[in-house]
Structure formats: structure tokens, C-alpha cells
Coordinates of C-alpha atoms in Angstrom, one line a residue:
Chain A
X817 CA 19.1 28.6 -17.7
X818 CA 16.6 31.7 -17.5
X819 CA 14.6 30.8 -21.0
X820 CA 13.9 27.6 -19.3
X821 CA 10.0 27.9 -20.5
X822 CA 11.0 28.8 -24.1
X823 CA 13.6 25.7 -24.0
X824 CA 10.8 23.7 -22.2
X825 CA 8.3 24.5 -24.9
X826 CA 11.1 23.7 -27.8
X827 CA 11.4 20.1 -25.8
X828 CA 8.2 19.0 -26.0
X829 CA 8.1 19.7 -29.6
X830 CA 11.0 17.9 -30.1
X831 CA 9.4 14.7 -28.1
X832 CA 5.8 15.5 -30.4
X833 CA 7.7 14.8 -34.0
X834 CA 10.2 12.4 -32.6
X835 CA 7.0 10.8 -31.3
X836 CA 5.9 10.0 -35.1
X837 CA 8.4 6.7 -36.6
X838 CA 8.1 8.5 -39.9
X839 CA 9.2 11.3 -38.5
X840 CA 12.1 9.5 -36.9
X841 CA 13.0 7.3 -40.4
X842 CA 13.2 11.2 -41.8
X843 CA 15.5 12.4 -39.7
X844 CA 17.9 9.3 -39.9
X845 CA 17.5 9.7 -43.2
X846 CA 18.9 13.7 -43.1
X847 CA 21.6 12.3 -40.8
X848 CA 23.0 11.7 -43.3
X849 CA 22.8 14.6 -45.6
X850 CA 20.4 16.7 -47.2
X851 CA 17.9 15.4 -49.7
X852 CA 14.9 16.5 -51.6
X853 CA 11.6 16.2 -50.8
X854 CA 11.1 13.7 -53.6
X855 CA 13.9 11.2 -52.2
X856 CA 12.6 12.0 -49.4
X857 CA 9.5 10.2 -50.2
X858 CA 10.9 7.4 -52.0
X859 CA 11.5 4.3 -49.5
X860 CA 8.1 5.1 -48.0
X861 CA 5.2 3.7 -49.6
X862 CA 3.5 6.9 -49.2
X863 CA 2.3 10.2 -51.5
X864 CA 4.1 13.2 -51.5
X865 CA 1.9 15.6 -49.7
X866 CA 1.6 12.7 -46.7
X867 CA 5.4 13.3 -46.9
X868 CA 5.2 16.8 -46.8
X869 CA 2.6 17.1 -44.0
X870 CA 5.2 15.2 -41.9
X871 CA 8.1 17.8 -42.9
X872 CA 6.2 20.4 -41.7
X873 CA 5.9 18.9 -38.4
X874 CA 9.8 18.8 -38.7
X875 CA 10.3 21.7 -40.1
X876 CA 8.2 23.6 -36.9
X877 CA 9.9 21.8 -34.3
X878 CA 12.9 23.4 -35.2
X879 CA 14.9 19.4 -36.3
X880 CA 14.7 20.3 -40.0
X881 CA 15.0 23.0 -42.4
X882 CA 14.4 24.3 -46.4
X883 CA 17.4 25.3 -48.3
X884 CA 16.2 27.4 -51.2
X885 CA 17.4 25.1 -53.7
X886 CA 15.9 26.3 -57.7
X887 CA 16.0 22.7 -58.3
X888 CA 14.8 20.1 -56.0
X889 CA 13.4 21.5 -52.9
X890 CA 16.2 20.7 -50.0
X891 CA 15.8 19.5 -46.6
X892 CA 17.8 19.1 -44.1
X893 CA 18.9 18.4 -40.7
X894 CA 19.3 20.8 -37.5
X895 CA 21.0 19.8 -35.0
X896 CA 20.4 22.2 -32.0
X897 CA 17.1 21.3 -31.5
X898 CA 17.6 17.4 -31.6
X899 CA 20.8 17.4 -29.2
X900 CA 19.2 20.0 -26.6
X901 CA 16.9 16.5 -26.2
X902 CA 19.3 13.7 -26.6
X903 CA 20.6 16.6 -23.3
X904 CA 17.9 15.6 -21.2
X905 CA 17.9 12.2 -22.2
X906 CA 21.9 11.8 -22.0
X907 CA 21.4 12.8 -17.9
X908 CA 19.0 10.5 -17.0
X909 CA 21.1 7.8 -19.3
X910 CA 24.3 9.2 -17.3
X911 CA 22.3 8.8 -13.9
X912 CA 20.7 5.3 -14.2
X913 CA 24.5 4.3 -15.7
X914 CA 25.4 4.6 -13.0
X915 CA 23.5 2.3 -11.0
X916 CA 23.2 0.2 -13.5
X917 CA 27.1 -0.1 -13.1
X918 CA 27.0 -0.9 -10.1
X919 CA 24.8 -3.7 -10.8
X920 CA 27.3 -5.6 -13.2
X921 CA 30.2 -5.7 -10.3
X922 CA 27.7 -6.9 -7.9
X923 CA 26.8 -9.5 -10.9
X924 CA 30.0 -10.5 -10.1
X925 CA 30.7 -10.9 -7.8
X926 CA 27.2 -13.0 -6.7
X927 CA 28.7 -15.0 -9.6
X928 CA 31.9 -15.6 -7.5
X929 CA 31.0 -16.4 -4.7
X930 CA 28.8 -18.6 -5.4
X931 CA 31.6 -20.6 -7.3
X932 CA 33.2 -20.7 -4.0
X933 CA 30.5 -21.1 -1.4
X934 CA 29.2 -24.6 -0.9
X935 CA 25.7 -24.9 -2.4
X936 CA 22.9 -22.7 -0.7
X937 CA 19.4 -23.1 -1.2
X938 CA 18.9 -22.4 -4.6
X939 CA 15.4 -22.7 -6.2
X940 CA 15.6 -23.5 -10.3
X941 CA 13.9 -25.2 -13.4
X942 CA 11.0 -23.7 -12.3
Chain B
X222 CA 35.6 2.3 -18.4
X223 CA 34.3 -1.3 -18.5
X224 CA 30.7 -2.1 -18.5
X225 CA 28.6 -4.6 -19.4
X226 CA 26.1 -3.9 -21.4
X227 CA 25.1 -0.1 -22.4
X228 CA 22.0 1.4 -22.4
X229 CA 19.9 3.2 -23.9
X230 CA 16.9 5.5 -22.6
X231 CA 14.4 6.3 -24.9
X232 CA 11.3 8.6 -25.0
X233 CA 9.1 6.5 -25.6
X234 CA 4.9 8.3 -27.2
X235 CA 4.2 11.1 -24.7
X236 CA 4.3 9.3 -21.4
X237 CA 7.2 7.1 -21.4
X238 CA 10.1 6.5 -21.0
X239 CA 12.1 3.4 -21.7
X240 CA 15.0 1.7 -20.8
X241 CA 17.1 -1.1 -21.6
X242 CA 20.4 -3.0 -20.8
X243 CA 21.9 -6.9 -20.5
X244 CA 23.3 -8.0 -17.5
X245 CA 25.9 -10.9 -18.2
X246 CA 24.0 -12.7 -15.9
X247 CA 20.9 -16.1 -16.0
X248 CA 18.1 -13.9 -15.6
X249 CA 17.0 -15.4 -12.1
X250 CA 19.9 -13.9 -10.6
X251 CA 18.9 -9.9 -12.6
X252 CA 15.6 -10.3 -10.9
X253 CA 17.2 -11.0 -7.4
X254 CA 19.1 -7.9 -7.6
X255 CA 16.2 -6.6 -8.5
X256 CA 13.4 -8.1 -5.8
X257 CA 16.0 -9.1 -2.8
X258 CA 16.5 -5.7 -0.7
X259 CA 20.0 -7.3 0.8
X260 CA 21.3 -7.6 -2.7
X261 CA 19.3 -3.5 -4.4
X262 CA 20.5 -1.6 -1.3
X263 CA 24.4 -3.2 -2.7
X264 CA 23.4 -2.2 -6.7
X265 CA 20.9 0.8 -6.2
X266 CA 22.5 3.4 -4.5
X267 CA 22.4 5.9 -6.7
X268 CA 25.4 8.8 -7.3
X269 CA 28.1 8.7 -5.7
X270 CA 27.5 10.6 -2.4
X271 CA 24.2 8.2 -1.1
X272 CA 23.4 5.5 0.3
X273 CA 20.2 3.1 0.4
X274 CA 19.7 3.8 4.3
X275 CA 16.1 1.3 4.2
X276 CA 15.1 -0.8 1.9
X277 CA 12.0 -3.2 2.9
X278 CA 9.9 -5.1 -0.1
X279 CA 7.3 -7.3 0.4
X280 CA 6.7 -9.2 -2.4
X281 CA 3.6 -9.6 -3.0
X282 CA 0.3 -8.7 -5.5
X283 CA -0.4 -6.1 -3.8
X284 CA 3.0 -6.1 -1.6
X285 CA 4.4 -2.5 -0.9
X286 CA 8.3 -2.3 -1.2
X287 CA 10.3 1.2 0.3
X288 CA 13.4 2.8 -0.5
X289 CA 15.1 5.6 1.7
X290 CA 17.3 7.2 0.1
X291 CA 20.3 9.2 1.9
X292 CA 22.9 11.9 1.2
X293 CA 25.7 11.8 3.3
X294 CA 27.2 14.8 3.6
X295 CA 24.6 16.7 4.8
X296 CA 22.2 13.4 6.1
X297 CA 19.1 14.4 4.0
X298 CA 16.6 12.1 2.3
X299 CA 15.2 11.1 -0.4
X300 CA 12.4 8.7 0.0
X301 CA 9.8 6.8 -2.5
X302 CA 8.2 3.9 -2.6
X303 CA 5.0 1.9 -4.0
X304 CA 3.2 -2.1 -4.9
X305 CA 3.9 -4.3 -6.8
X306 CA 0.9 -5.7 -9.1
X307 CA 2.0 -8.1 -10.5
X308 CA 5.2 -10.8 -10.2
X309 CA 6.2 -13.5 -12.5
X310 CA 9.2 -13.6 -11.5
X311 CA 11.7 -14.2 -13.3
X312 CA 10.1 -13.0 -15.9
X313 CA 8.6 -10.1 -15.2
X314 CA 7.7 -7.2 -12.4
X315 CA 5.4 -4.7 -12.1
X316 CA 4.9 -2.0 -9.4
X317 CA 3.9 2.2 -8.7
X318 CA 6.2 4.7 -7.7
X319 CA 5.9 7.5 -6.4
X320 CA 8.6 9.7 -4.3
X321 CA 7.5 11.3 -0.2
X322 CA 8.1 15.1 -1.8
X323 CA 6.8 13.9 -5.9
X324 CA 9.1 15.9 -7.9
X325 CA 6.4 14.3 -10.6
X326 CA 2.9 14.5 -11.0
X327 CA 0.9 11.6 -9.3
X328 CA 2.0 8.3 -9.7
X329 CA 4.5 6.5 -11.9
X330 CA 4.1 2.4 -13.2
X331 CA 6.5 0.6 -14.0
X332 CA 6.9 -2.5 -16.0
X333 CA 10.7 -4.6 -16.1
X334 CA 11.4 -7.6 -18.1
X335 CA 13.9 -10.0 -18.0
X336 CA 14.4 -12.4 -21.0
X337 CA 17.4 -15.0 -20.9
X338 CA 19.3 -15.5 -24.5
X339 CA 22.6 -17.3 -23.9
X340 CA 23.7 -17.3 -20.3
X341 CA 22.7 -13.0 -20.6
X342 CA 19.5 -11.2 -18.8
X343 CA 18.0 -8.2 -20.9
X344 CA 16.1 -6.2 -19.4
X345 CA 13.8 -3.5 -20.6
X346 CA 12.3 -1.1 -17.8
X347 CA 9.0 0.4 -19.4
X348 CA 8.0 3.5 -17.2
X349 CA 4.8 4.8 -17.4
X350 CA 3.9 8.6 -16.3
X351 CA 0.0 9.7 -15.6
X352 CA 1.4 12.8 -17.3
X353 CA 3.0 14.2 -20.2
X354 CA 3.8 16.8 -17.7
X355 CA 5.2 14.1 -15.4
X356 CA 7.2 12.4 -18.2
X357 CA 8.6 16.0 -19.6
X358 CA 10.0 16.6 -15.9
X359 CA 11.5 13.7 -15.7
X360 CA 13.5 14.0 -18.7
X361 CA 14.0 17.8 -17.7
X362 CA 15.3 17.1 -14.3
X363 CA 18.9 17.7 -14.3
X364 CA 19.3 14.8 -12.3
X365 CA 24.0 14.5 -12.5
X366 CA 26.6 15.5 -14.9
X367 CA 26.4 18.1 -16.8
X368 CA 25.9 16.3 -20.6
X369 CA 28.0 18.4 -23.4
X370 CA 26.5 19.1 -26.8
X371 CA 28.0 16.5 -29.7
X372 CA 27.5 14.8 -33.0
X373 CA 28.3 11.7 -31.2
X374 CA 25.2 11.6 -29.5
X375 CA 23.5 12.9 -31.7
X376 CA 23.8 10.1 -33.7
X377 CA 23.5 7.2 -31.3
X378 CA 19.8 9.1 -31.1
X379 CA 19.2 8.4 -34.5
X380 CA 20.9 5.4 -34.7
X381 CA 17.7 4.1 -32.0
X382 CA 14.9 6.0 -33.7
X383 CA 16.4 4.7 -36.6
X384 CA 16.7 1.0 -35.4
X385 CA 13.0 1.8 -33.5
X386 CA 11.6 2.6 -36.7
X387 CA 12.4 -0.9 -38.9
X388 CA 9.8 -2.4 -36.1

């Protein structure tokens, strides 16, 4: 990947945008389809300007975009940058998941050997 | 695919990564698997083709641990270690982590908690990096397995962050 820099800048913007619970909730809402700014503001105990501020951050990160609509200002989610961010996390997750699956197997083994072997010293009930 | 729990990984704030997973055992046993060298060696050996060659644990506050992994193919090694800051077995473990060949700046502070519910143990590992750059480097390092972009993962992320947002 040669466009690493722009890539990592994009990633930074994505994570920064995702670091706020209100913005995450907005994204989750948009994941189900396009929503107008007015409707977006409804579930939040926040003014529309405050919501608009959050939308600007999300837009700058490329996570959402506006749709030209004469009547309402619709917003929709942009999957690509978010997918990029999830891909990085997914790599990390896969790495650890492998290890933890090995731990599952070990735990099963240990539980079996506990059942079959004579009682060893076992500190319990502290 | 027959794993017990699904591993969840989230970036939190600027400098943290949080991993959560459940295991089908009581916390005493899971805690042992995280702290006893003979057990650690049997699962923390990394992706296929690696072994955990050296595993030394001095489980006291101020005590150190040391891991050295070996890549079987070419015999190359990777070492890491740190110091235990807090040990409240079998509920909580706090230790630092740094690699011999630092691939992220500074050291990380790992806080691992073990919560038992109806015979299962819920493990949360919070990794706090010294810098935002360090955290991001770790996220961005190609560990293994290229992940294909899919709406499923996007959905998973969104579900995760929605749940988190409701707290």
C-alpha cells in the first residue's frame, strides 16, 4: 500500500469521529437508511445546531455525506472509511482470536483432567 | 468454527484498545491460564508456526515477566516483557508491556479483569498506550490474515458501538 499516509490520516479522522458516543449513535441510526437532520436530532436531548456540529465532524471524516434534497437535508452513511477502520481492527481481532481459541481448547483439556485426576492442591473459596 | 466466545475489539478514546471475551470456565482457572507459565505456554504461542519459547513469570507486585516467541520457519525470535503493577487474583491483573524491538513507542499498560457469571468468565483486557500514535500503529500493523471489506463487519461494528453508546 503506497498511499499509506493519506490512508492513515483518513483512519485517524475515522477514529477521532468514532470517539464520541453521540456520533456513534448517529452513525448507528444512519446505518438503517437515510435520515434528515431534523429526525436525527429527535432522539437526542440536544439542539439541532449541536447535532449539526457532530454531523460536520462525521462529514469531514468522510463517514457520512449529505444528499441534495430540496425539502429536507438528508444524511447518509458512507461505508468505505468505516470499513477501512474495521478492517484494521479486524486484523488485530483475528490475531488475538486465534490465541483465545487455543485458550478455549486448553480450558477444555484442563477441565477434563480435573475430573479424571485425583485431587491436587487447589486453593479455593477465598 | 467452534469457539466459545466471540472476541470483541474496540478502539476507545485516543490511546486505548479494549478486548472482551467470555470463556467457559470459572475465573480461578482462567486466571491461572493468564498467570502460570506452564499454562500460558499452551495457548499464547501466537499464530500458526510460532512457539512461546521462553515464558518466565514472577507473579508479585513489582515482579517481572518475560516472553520470547520463536518463528519455527527461520528461528527468528520476538521478545517482550513487563512488570506487574497490581495482582488481585483471580479478579484483576495489571502489568506493563514492552517489546525488545519496540514496534510501538513507549510501553503499554494492560489491565485485565475476570468476572464470573454462572460458571463462565468474562475477560476484559484494556490496553492503554503511551501515545495515540502507539495505539494507532498497533491497530494498523498487519498482524495476519487480510480481512475483506464487508457490510457484515460494518454491521458488527455498528452494533458494538450502538451498544456502547447506550451505556
